[in-house]
PDB file of C-alpha atoms in Angstrom:
ATOM      1  CA  MET A 205     160.407 119.514 143.184  1.00 42.00           C
ATOM      2  CA  ASN A 206     157.154 121.258 143.985  1.00 48.00           C
ATOM      3  CA  ARG A 207     155.288 118.404 141.682  1.00 63.00           C
ATOM      4  CA  LEU A 208     156.751 115.545 143.306  1.00 67.00           C
ATOM      5  CA  SER A 209     155.637 117.300 146.610  1.00 65.00           C
ATOM      6  CA  ASP A 210     151.931 117.812 145.599  1.00 67.00           C
ATOM      7  CA  ARG A 211     152.041 114.320 144.218  1.00 73.00           C
ATOM      8  CA  LEU A 212     153.071 113.044 148.213  1.00 71.00           C
ATOM      9  CA  LYS A 213     150.529 114.526 149.710  1.00 65.00           C
ATOM     10  CA  GLY A 214     147.701 112.818 148.991  1.00 67.00           C
ATOM     11  CA  ALA A 215     149.643 109.614 148.537  1.00 76.00           C
ATOM     12  CA  LYS A 216     149.370 106.564 150.742  1.00 81.00           C
ATOM     13  CA  LEU A 217     152.969 104.945 150.926  1.00 85.00           C
ATOM     14  CA  THR A 218     154.081 101.641 152.756  1.00 89.00           C
ATOM     15  CA  PRO A 219     157.396 102.697 154.880  1.00 86.00           C
ATOM     16  CA  GLN A 220     159.287 101.453 152.519  1.00 90.00           C
ATOM     17  CA  GLN A 221     157.840 103.814 149.991  1.00 89.00           C
ATOM     18  CA  ARG A 222     158.544 106.393 152.446  1.00 84.00           C
ATOM     19  CA  ARG A 223     162.199 105.620 152.353  1.00 87.00           C
ATOM     20  CA  ILE A 224     162.415 105.579 148.739  1.00 90.00           C
ATOM     21  CA  ALA A 225     160.626 109.078 148.554  1.00 85.00           C
ATOM     22  CA  ASP A 226     163.297 110.394 150.998  1.00 80.00           C
ATOM     23  CA  TYR A 227     165.959 109.418 148.871  1.00 84.00           C
ATOM     24  CA  PHE A 228     164.535 111.129 145.959  1.00 83.00           C
ATOM     25  CA  PHE A 229     164.720 114.804 147.804  1.00 71.00           C
ATOM     26  CA  LYS A 230     167.791 114.238 149.167  1.00 72.00           C
ATOM     27  CA  ASN A 231     169.019 113.390 145.391  1.00 75.00           C
ATOM     28  CA  GLN A 232     167.409 115.043 143.147  1.00 70.00           C
ATOM     29  CA  GLU A 233     170.614 116.278 141.553  1.00 63.00           C
ATOM     30  CA  ARG A 234     171.964 113.259 140.509  1.00 71.00           C
ATOM     31  CA  ILE A 235     168.750 111.218 139.515  1.00 75.00           C
ATOM     32  CA  GLY A 236     168.868 112.513 136.380  1.00 66.00           C
ATOM     33  CA  ASN A 237     171.948 110.092 135.761  1.00 63.00           C
ATOM     34  CA  MET A 238     170.669 107.055 137.217  1.00 77.00           C
ATOM     35  CA  SER A 239     168.973 104.008 135.877  1.00 83.00           C
ATOM     36  CA  SER A 240     165.870 102.499 138.230  1.00 87.00           C
ATOM     37  CA  MET A 241     168.556  99.650 139.057  1.00 89.00           C
ATOM     38  CA  ASP A 242     171.210 102.371 140.113  1.00 87.00           C
ATOM     39  CA  VAL A 243     168.729 103.900 142.562  1.00 90.00           C
ATOM     40  CA  ALA A 244     167.724 100.878 143.829  1.00 92.00           C
ATOM     41  CA  LYS A 245     171.203  99.455 144.735  1.00 91.00           C
ATOM     42  CA  GLU A 246     172.020 102.377 146.719  1.00 89.00           C
ATOM     43  CA  ILE A 247     168.257 102.396 148.857  1.00 92.00           C
ATOM     44  CA  GLY A 248     168.647  98.965 149.433  1.00 92.00           C
ATOM     45  CA  VAL A 249     165.818  97.673 147.584  1.00 93.00           C
ATOM     46  CA  SER A 250     164.310  95.666 144.268  1.00 93.00           C
ATOM     47  CA  ASP A 251     164.237  97.490 141.110  1.00 90.00           C
ATOM     48  CA  ALA A 252     160.723  96.858 140.840  1.00 92.00           C
ATOM     49  CA  SER A 253     159.663  98.863 144.100  1.00 92.00           C
ATOM     50  CA  ILE A 254     161.534 102.009 142.693  1.00 92.00           C
ATOM     51  CA  ILE A 255     158.586 101.314 139.905  1.00 92.00           C
ATOM     52  CA  ARG A 256     155.657 100.517 142.219  1.00 92.00           C
ATOM     53  CA  PHE A 257     156.368 103.838 144.017  1.00 91.00           C
ATOM     54  CA  ALA A 258     156.969 106.003 140.906  1.00 90.00           C
ATOM     55  CA  ARG A 259     153.221 104.413 139.956  1.00 90.00           C
ATOM     56  CA  ALA A 260     151.775 104.418 143.592  1.00 90.00           C
ATOM     57  CA  ILE A 261     152.155 108.414 143.004  1.00 87.00           C
ATOM     58  CA  GLY A 262     150.766 109.097 139.438  1.00 85.00           C
ATOM     59  CA  TYR A 263     153.536 108.728 137.856  1.00 85.00           C
ATOM     60  CA  LEU A 264     153.568 106.155 134.453  1.00 86.00           C
ATOM     61  CA  GLY A 265     157.065 104.842 135.768  1.00 86.00           C
ATOM     62  CA  PHE A 266     160.736 105.547 137.080  1.00 87.00           C
ATOM     63  CA  THR A 267     161.220 107.363 133.897  1.00 84.00           C
ATOM     64  CA  ASP A 268     158.654 109.711 133.864  1.00 82.00           C
ATOM     65  CA  LEU A 269     159.498 110.387 137.446  1.00 85.00           C
ATOM     66  CA  LYS A 270     162.966 111.253 136.799  1.00 81.00           C
ATOM     67  CA  ASN A 271     162.186 113.453 133.474  1.00 76.00           C
ATOM     68  CA  ASP A 272     159.510 115.309 135.952  1.00 77.00           C
ATOM     69  CA  ILE A 273     162.505 116.055 138.450  1.00 76.00           C
ATOM     70  CA  TYR A 274     164.927 117.056 135.856  1.00 67.00           C
ATOM     71  CA  ASN A 275     161.757 119.364 134.397  1.00 66.00           C
ATOM     72  CA  SER A 276     161.305 120.909 137.170  1.00 67.00           C
ATOM     73  CA  LEU A 277     165.260 121.899 138.345  1.00 61.00           C
ATOM     74  CA  ILE A 278     165.723 123.263 134.823  1.00 57.00           C
ATOM     75  CA  GLY A 279     162.807 125.265 135.076  1.00 54.00           C
ATOM     76  CA  GLU A 280     163.795 126.408 138.716  1.00 52.00           C
ATOM     77  CA  THR A 281     167.131 127.637 136.809  1.00 52.00           C
ATOM     78  CA  SER A 282     165.578 128.711 134.157  1.00 54.00           C
ATOM     79  CA  ALA A 283     163.006 131.126 136.242  1.00 52.00           C
ATOM     80  CA  SER A 284     165.676 132.556 138.135  1.00 54.00           C
ATOM     81  CA  VAL A 285     168.135 133.472 135.033  1.00 53.00           C
ATOM     82  CA  ARG A 286     165.376 134.922 133.530  1.00 54.00           C
ATOM     83  CA  ASN A 287     164.464 137.709 136.205  1.00 57.00           C
ATOM     84  CA  MET A 288     168.598 138.484 136.210  1.00 56.00           C
ATOM     85  CA  GLN A 289     170.011 141.501 134.125  1.00 60.00           C
ATOM     86  CA  LEU A 290     172.077 140.667 130.860  1.00 53.00           C
ATOM     87  CA  SER A 291     175.203 141.028 132.081  1.00 56.00           C
ATOM     88  CA  GLU A 292     174.261 138.698 135.271  1.00 61.00           C
ATOM     89  CA  ARG A 293     172.835 136.239 133.448  1.00 53.00           C
ATOM     90  CA  PHE A 294     176.112 135.937 131.338  1.00 54.00           C
ATOM     91  CA  ASP A 295     177.831 135.629 134.205  1.00 58.00           C
ATOM     92  CA  VAL A 296     176.015 133.044 136.173  1.00 56.00           C
ATOM     93  CA  LEU A 297     175.530 130.737 133.316  1.00 54.00           C
ATOM     94  CA  THR A 298     179.091 130.932 132.138  1.00 58.00           C
ATOM     95  CA  GLY A 299     180.493 129.613 135.588  1.00 55.00           C
ATOM     96  CA  ARG A 300     177.563 127.405 135.382  1.00 56.00           C
ATOM     97  CA  TYR A 301     178.892 125.715 132.262  1.00 55.00           C
ATOM     98  CA  GLN A 302     182.645 124.776 131.658  1.00 59.00           C
ATOM     99  CA  GLU A 303     184.481 125.124 128.587  1.00 61.00           C
ATOM    100  CA  ASP A 304     186.141 121.559 128.173  1.00 66.00           C
ATOM    101  CA  ASP A 305     182.671 120.444 127.011  1.00 67.00           C
ATOM    102  CA  ILE A 306     181.118 123.377 125.645  1.00 76.00           C
ATOM    103  CA  SER A 307     179.615 121.970 122.309  1.00 80.00           C
ATOM    104  CA  GLY A 308     178.364 119.404 124.068  1.00 80.00           C
ATOM    105  CA  ALA A 309     176.372 120.711 126.478  1.00 77.00           C
ATOM    106  CA  PHE A 310     175.308 123.628 123.835  1.00 80.00           C
ATOM    107  CA  VAL A 311     174.106 120.670 121.480  1.00 84.00           C
ATOM    108  CA  GLU A 312     172.499 118.566 124.552  1.00 81.00           C
ATOM    109  CA  MET A 313     170.374 121.874 125.802  1.00 80.00           C
ATOM    110  CA  MET A 314     169.352 122.591 122.487  1.00 87.00           C
ATOM    111  CA  ASN A 315     168.553 118.925 121.911  1.00 87.00           C
ATOM    112  CA  TYR A 316     166.103 119.624 125.091  1.00 83.00           C
ATOM    113  CA  ASN A 317     164.778 122.989 124.691  1.00 85.00           C
ATOM    114  CA  ILE A 318     162.983 121.064 121.096  1.00 88.00           C
ATOM    115  CA  THR A 319     161.721 118.451 122.902  1.00 86.00           C
ATOM    116  CA  ARG A 320     160.244 119.987 126.187  1.00 81.00           C
ATOM    117  CA  THR A 321     158.646 122.958 124.084  1.00 86.00           C
ATOM    118  CA  PHE A 322     156.870 120.354 122.543  1.00 84.00           C
ATOM    119  CA  GLN A 323     155.700 118.239 125.133  1.00 79.00           C
ATOM    120  CA  GLN A 324     154.860 120.721 127.471  1.00 78.00           C
ATOM    121  CA  ASN A 325     151.610 121.802 124.661  1.00 84.00           C
ATOM    122  CA  SER A 326     149.055 119.443 123.978  1.00 83.00           C
ATOM    123  CA  LEU A 327     149.118 118.479 120.553  1.00 89.00           C
ATOM    124  CA  GLU A 328     145.178 119.995 120.680  1.00 90.00           C
ATOM    125  CA  SER A 329     146.664 122.890 121.424  1.00 91.00           C
ATOM    126  CA  TYR A 330     148.727 122.832 118.349  1.00 94.00           C
ATOM    127  CA  GLU A 331     145.418 122.450 116.595  1.00 96.00           C
ATOM    128  CA  THR A 332     143.100 124.504 117.926  1.00 95.00           C
ATOM    129  CA  LEU A 333     145.698 127.474 117.269  1.00 97.00           C
ATOM    130  CA  ALA A 334     145.735 126.445 113.629  1.00 97.00           C
ATOM    131  CA  ASP A 335     142.150 126.006 113.036  1.00 97.00           C
ATOM    132  CA  MET A 336     141.719 129.423 114.291  1.00 98.00           C
ATOM    133  CA  ILE A 337     144.152 131.134 112.443  1.00 98.00           C
ATOM    134  CA  ILE A 338     141.919 129.983 109.396  1.00 97.00           C
ATOM    135  CA  ARG A 339     138.606 131.373 110.935  1.00 97.00           C
ATOM    136  CA  SER A 340     139.573 134.237 111.675  1.00 97.00           C
ATOM    137  CA  ARG A 341     139.607 137.514 109.099  1.00 97.00           C
ATOM    138  CA  ARG A 342     142.755 139.146 109.704  1.00 97.00           C
ATOM    139  CA  LYS A 343     146.148 137.710 111.483  1.00 98.00           C
ATOM    140  CA  TYR A 344     147.918 139.870 113.563  1.00 97.00           C
ATOM    141  CA  VAL A 345     151.294 138.777 114.931  1.00 97.00           C
ATOM    142  CA  ALA A 346     153.692 140.855 116.998  1.00 95.00           C
ATOM    143  CA  GLY A 347     156.871 140.137 118.616  1.00 91.00           C
ATOM    144  CA  LEU A 348     159.276 142.951 120.536  1.00 86.00           C
ATOM    145  CA  ARG A 349     163.421 143.114 121.199  1.00 86.00           C
ATOM    146  CA  GLY A 350     164.217 139.308 121.432  1.00 83.00           C
ATOM    147  CA  CYS A 351     161.218 138.410 119.399  1.00 87.00           C
ATOM    148  CA  ILE A 352     161.090 140.560 116.726  1.00 91.00           C
ATOM    149  CA  GLY A 353     163.174 137.602 114.505  1.00 91.00           C
ATOM    150  CA  VAL A 354     160.406 135.079 115.346  1.00 92.00           C
ATOM    151  CA  SER A 355     157.864 137.106 114.405  1.00 94.00           C
ATOM    152  CA  CYS A 356     158.905 137.971 111.108  1.00 94.00           C
ATOM    153  CA  HIS A 357     159.633 134.955 110.219  1.00 95.00           C
ATOM    154  CA  PHE A 358     156.511 133.734 111.350  1.00 96.00           C
ATOM    155  CA  THR A 359     154.710 136.386 109.743  1.00 96.00           C
ATOM    156  CA  ARG A 360     156.517 135.630 106.717  1.00 95.00           C
ATOM    157  CA  LEU A 361     155.471 132.095 106.146  1.00 94.00           C
ATOM    158  CA  LEU A 362     152.025 132.082 107.507  1.00 96.00           C
ATOM    159  CA  GLY A 363     151.646 134.871 104.459  1.00 94.00           C
ATOM    160  CA  PHE A 364     152.549 131.815 102.017  1.00 92.00           C
ATOM    161  CA  ALA A 365     149.920 129.846 103.428  1.00 92.00           C
ATOM    162  CA  ILE A 366     146.919 132.178 104.192  1.00 95.00           C
ATOM    163  CA  GLU A 367     145.679 135.469 103.269  1.00 95.00           C
ATOM    164  CA  GLY A 368     144.948 138.039 105.886  1.00 96.00           C
ATOM    165  CA  VAL A 369     148.641 137.599 107.559  1.00 96.00           C
ATOM    166  CA  VAL A 370     149.246 141.237 109.357  1.00 95.00           C
ATOM    167  CA  GLN A 371     153.216 142.065 110.852  1.00 94.00           C
ATOM    168  CA  LEU A 372     152.834 144.342 113.472  1.00 93.00           C
ATOM    169  CA  PRO A 373     156.031 147.036 113.324  1.00 87.00           C
ATOM    170  CA  GLY A 374     158.634 146.887 116.343  1.00 77.00           C
ATOM    171  CA  SER A 375     159.980 150.080 115.769  1.00 74.00           C
ATOM    172  CA  SER A 376     158.392 152.338 118.227  1.00 77.00           C
ATOM    173  CA  GLU A 377     155.343 151.584 120.983  1.00 81.00           C
ATOM    174  CA  THR A 378     153.300 154.205 119.014  1.00 84.00           C
ATOM    175  CA  GLU A 379     153.501 152.536 115.988  1.00 88.00           C
ATOM    176  CA  VAL A 380     153.251 149.297 116.859  1.00 89.00           C
ATOM    177  CA  LEU A 381     149.467 149.902 119.197  1.00 91.00           C
ATOM    178  CA  GLY A 382     148.280 152.005 115.795  1.00 91.00           C
ATOM    179  CA  ALA A 383     149.047 149.533 113.415  1.00 92.00           C
ATOM    180  CA  LEU A 384     146.483 146.902 115.953  1.00 94.00           C
ATOM    181  CA  GLN A 385     143.857 149.400 116.241  1.00 93.00           C
ATOM    182  CA  ASP A 386     141.430 148.127 113.995  1.00 94.00           C
ATOM    183  CA  ILE A 387     141.682 144.749 115.137  1.00 97.00           C
ATOM    184  CA  ASP A 388     137.987 143.130 115.737  1.00 97.00           C
ATOM    185  CA  SER A 389     136.564 140.235 116.677  1.00 97.00           C
ATOM    186  CA  GLU A 390     136.386 138.602 113.402  1.00 98.00           C
ATOM    187  CA  ASP A 391     140.503 138.713 113.518  1.00 98.00           C
ATOM    188  CA  ILE A 392     142.699 136.935 116.140  1.00 98.00           C
ATOM    189  CA  PHE A 393     146.252 138.417 117.641  1.00 98.00           C
ATOM    190  CA  ILE A 394     149.220 136.108 118.377  1.00 98.00           C
ATOM    191  CA  LEU A 395     152.103 137.759 120.349  1.00 97.00           C
ATOM    192  CA  PHE A 396     155.541 136.123 120.990  1.00 96.00           C
ATOM    193  CA  SER A 397     156.889 137.757 123.973  1.00 92.00           C
ATOM    194  CA  PHE A 398     159.472 136.186 126.677  1.00 87.00           C
ATOM    195  CA  ALA A 399     160.796 137.239 130.244  1.00 78.00           C
ATOM    196  CA  ARG A 400     161.907 140.019 130.892  1.00 78.00           C
ATOM    197  CA  TYR A 401     158.584 141.280 130.177  1.00 85.00           C
ATOM    198  CA  TYR A 402     157.801 144.813 128.979  1.00 87.00           C
ATOM    199  CA  LYS A 403     154.257 146.974 130.104  1.00 91.00           C
ATOM    200  CA  ILE A 404     154.298 147.129 125.741  1.00 92.00           C
ATOM    201  CA  ASP A 405     152.971 143.354 125.945  1.00 93.00           C
ATOM    202  CA  MET A 406     150.063 144.169 128.125  1.00 94.00           C
ATOM    203  CA  LEU A 407     149.407 146.964 126.169  1.00 95.00           C
ATOM    204  CA  LEU A 408     148.613 145.124 122.899  1.00 96.00           C
ATOM    205  CA  VAL A 409     147.016 142.349 124.734  1.00 97.00           C
ATOM    206  CA  ASN A 410     144.787 144.438 126.752  1.00 96.00           C
ATOM    207  CA  MET A 411     143.898 146.138 122.742  1.00 96.00           C
ATOM    208  CA  ALA A 412     143.185 143.647 120.950  1.00 97.00           C
ATOM    209  CA  ARG A 413     140.937 141.797 124.309  1.00 96.00           C
ATOM    210  CA  GLU A 414     138.924 145.248 124.428  1.00 97.00           C
ATOM    211  CA  HIS A 415     138.362 144.515 120.887  1.00 97.00           C
ATOM    212  CA  LYS A 416     137.058 141.225 121.534  1.00 97.00           C
ATOM    213  CA  ALA A 417     139.611 139.496 119.270  1.00 97.00           C
ATOM    214  CA  ARG A 418     140.868 136.145 119.900  1.00 98.00           C
ATOM    215  CA  ILE A 419     144.519 135.884 121.674  1.00 97.00           C
ATOM    216  CA  CYS A 420     147.315 133.801 121.317  1.00 97.00           C
ATOM    217  CA  VAL A 421     150.444 133.916 123.577  1.00 96.00           C
ATOM    218  CA  VAL A 422     153.690 132.414 122.750  1.00 95.00           C
ATOM    219  CA  THR A 423     155.886 132.786 125.835  1.00 91.00           C
ATOM    220  CA  ASP A 424     157.876 130.942 128.449  1.00 86.00           C
ATOM    221  CA  SER A 425     155.927 130.259 131.503  1.00 80.00           C
ATOM    222  CA  LEU A 426     152.669 130.737 132.569  1.00 75.00           C
ATOM    223  CA  MET A 427     153.583 133.324 135.354  1.00 75.00           C
ATOM    224  CA  ALA A 428     154.020 135.858 132.001  1.00 83.00           C
ATOM    225  CA  PRO A 429     151.343 138.664 132.988  1.00 86.00           C
ATOM    226  CA  MET A 430     149.446 138.432 129.333  1.00 90.00           C
ATOM    227  CA  VAL A 431     148.969 134.497 129.999  1.00 87.00           C
ATOM    228  CA  GLN A 432     145.815 135.119 131.852  1.00 86.00           C
ATOM    229  CA  TYR A 433     143.557 137.031 128.852  1.00 92.00           C
ATOM    230  CA  ALA A 434     144.566 134.274 126.343  1.00 93.00           C
ATOM    231  CA  ASP A 435     142.145 132.219 124.721  1.00 94.00           C
ATOM    232  CA  ILE A 436     145.124 129.726 124.251  1.00 93.00           C
ATOM    233  CA  ALA A 437     148.719 130.201 125.602  1.00 90.00           C
ATOM    234  CA  LEU A 438     151.746 128.235 123.995  1.00 92.00           C
ATOM    235  CA  LEU A 439     154.646 127.755 126.342  1.00 87.00           C
ATOM    236  CA  VAL A 440     158.535 127.859 125.231  1.00 90.00           C
ATOM    237  CA  GLU A 441     161.636 126.316 126.714  1.00 85.00           C
ATOM    238  CA  THR A 442     164.275 129.540 126.333  1.00 81.00           C
ATOM    239  CA  SER A 443     167.156 127.706 128.452  1.00 77.00           C
ATOM    240  CA  HIS A 444     170.595 129.001 127.035  1.00 71.00           C
ATOM    241  CA  MET A 445     174.301 129.199 128.239  1.00 69.00           C
ATOM    242  CA  SER A 446     174.502 132.814 127.327  1.00 68.00           C
ATOM    243  CA  PHE A 447     172.508 135.800 127.740  1.00 66.00           C
ATOM    244  CA  PHE A 448     170.320 135.438 125.264  1.00 70.00           C
ATOM    245  CA  ASN A 449     166.662 133.497 125.202  1.00 76.00           C
ATOM    246  CA  SER A 450     167.293 130.565 122.736  1.00 82.00           C
ATOM    247  CA  ALA A 451     164.937 130.828 120.216  1.00 85.00           C
ATOM    248  CA  ILE A 452     164.984 127.155 118.312  1.00 90.00           C
ATOM    249  CA  GLY A 453     162.108 125.958 120.698  1.00 89.00           C
ATOM    250  CA  VAL A 454     159.769 128.650 119.451  1.00 91.00           C
ATOM    251  CA  ASP A 455     161.223 128.537 115.987  1.00 94.00           C
ATOM    252  CA  MET A 456     159.767 124.927 115.749  1.00 93.00           C
ATOM    253  CA  ILE A 457     156.653 126.017 117.194  1.00 94.00           C
ATOM    254  CA  ALA A 458     156.154 128.294 114.216  1.00 95.00           C
ATOM    255  CA  GLU A 459     156.970 126.126 112.040  1.00 95.00           C
ATOM    256  CA  TYR A 460     154.965 123.247 113.448  1.00 96.00           C
ATOM    257  CA  ILE A 461     151.985 126.022 112.956  1.00 97.00           C
ATOM    258  CA  ILE A 462     152.394 127.265 109.858  1.00 96.00           C
ATOM    259  CA  THR A 463     153.118 122.681 108.855  1.00 96.00           C
ATOM    260  CA  LEU A 464     149.495 122.714 110.253  1.00 97.00           C
ATOM    261  CA  VAL A 465     147.884 125.544 108.633  1.00 96.00           C
ATOM    262  CA  CYS A 466     148.926 124.312 105.240  1.00 94.00           C
ATOM    263  CA  ARG A 467     147.813 121.195 105.884  1.00 95.00           C
ATOM    264  CA  LYS A 468     143.961 122.089 106.944  1.00 95.00           C
ATOM    265  CA  ASN A 469     143.867 124.986 104.212  1.00 91.00           C
ATOM    266  CA  LYS A 470     145.311 123.192 101.159  1.00 91.00           C
ATOM    267  CA  ASP A 471     143.149 124.268  98.306  1.00 92.00           C
ATOM    268  CA  GLU A 472     144.139 127.955  99.409  1.00 91.00           C
ATOM    269  CA  TYR A 473     147.753 127.491 100.035  1.00 87.00           C
ATOM    270  CA  ARG A 474     147.997 125.281  96.810  1.00 92.00           C
ATOM    271  CA  LYS A 475     146.897 128.821  95.033  1.00 92.00           C
ATOM    272  CA  ARG A 476     149.192 131.535  97.016  1.00 91.00           C
ATOM    273  CA  ALA A 477     151.544 129.293  95.797  1.00 88.00           C
ATOM    274  CA  LYS A 478     151.185 129.360  92.363  1.00 91.00           C
ATOM    275  CA  GLU A 479     150.201 132.698  92.080  1.00 92.00           C
ATOM    276  CA  ARG A 480     153.300 133.495  93.747  1.00 88.00           C
ATOM    277  CA  ASP A 481     155.487 131.535  91.969  1.00 88.00           C
ATOM    278  CA  THR A 482     154.672 133.412  88.753  1.00 91.00           C
ATOM    279  CA  MET A 483     154.952 136.434  90.119  1.00 89.00           C
ATOM    280  CA  THR A 484     158.670 135.620  91.057  1.00 87.00           C
ATOM    281  CA  GLU A 485     159.732 133.428  88.177  1.00 86.00           C
ATOM    282  CA  GLY A 486     161.173 136.784  86.727  1.00 85.00           C
ATOM    283  CA  PHE A 487     163.798 137.454  89.499  1.00 86.00           C
ATOM    284  CA  ARG A 488     165.372 134.243  89.959  1.00 82.00           C
ATOM    285  CA  LEU A 489     168.678 133.268  89.287  1.00 82.00           C
ATOM    286  CA  VAL A 490     168.891 129.740  86.814  1.00 77.00           C
ATOM    287  CA  LEU A 491     171.966 127.699  87.584  1.00 74.00           C
TER     288      LEU A 491
END
């Protein structure tokens, strides 16, 4: 609840609003399933008083306040889980989500990952990254360990839209460092990296930085050590109910960035698409 605490520090509240604030602190885990009328009834104030309280501390309204509380709770949970060993993650998350409605909880969590991922980055940040990609001569993309899949998917699709896309190998640390050695100030380095973080990610970012390249880090936390050196960082929600990081949020970001690049770079995309269609025509099966 740090965000709510920060907003309350400088707020001038009436005695009634202080009582409302106390209720929110003591019942934060219940707020997500309540309406402003439910909260008002329990406190013994009007619905309008709840809305005025939310606005008094800088929120647009009760829904905005409720969502922020929910996201804070999820964020605290995600942060603690990220630092666990894989076996510990599974045991903790298995106990948290019961078997009686695991499918419903799973769908709800995936929807949350997509929505949260998209909303926690500004629309301008997506546009900025797309423009940086188009301006860059070469686009180096890396994702190791659990990020290999999304980095390969992103690299393949980006190569349809624009030239100069380079997939860094994920087979060994020496190979990936060697493949990045020629990066320079006209290029961009895009790194996908989620907790648990490894030294090789920092080595790659430092190499790109020393060579004056643009740097984009797609990660799950602003506390990720690579973020401080990035020209742009995009945050992804990776919550899951098993031992691994969910990829649904990062896949959404990857596909949205490629969509923007195609739209901003239509002529080159059309030229490359037509050429690729011609090259692959003889390999297709006719149904």
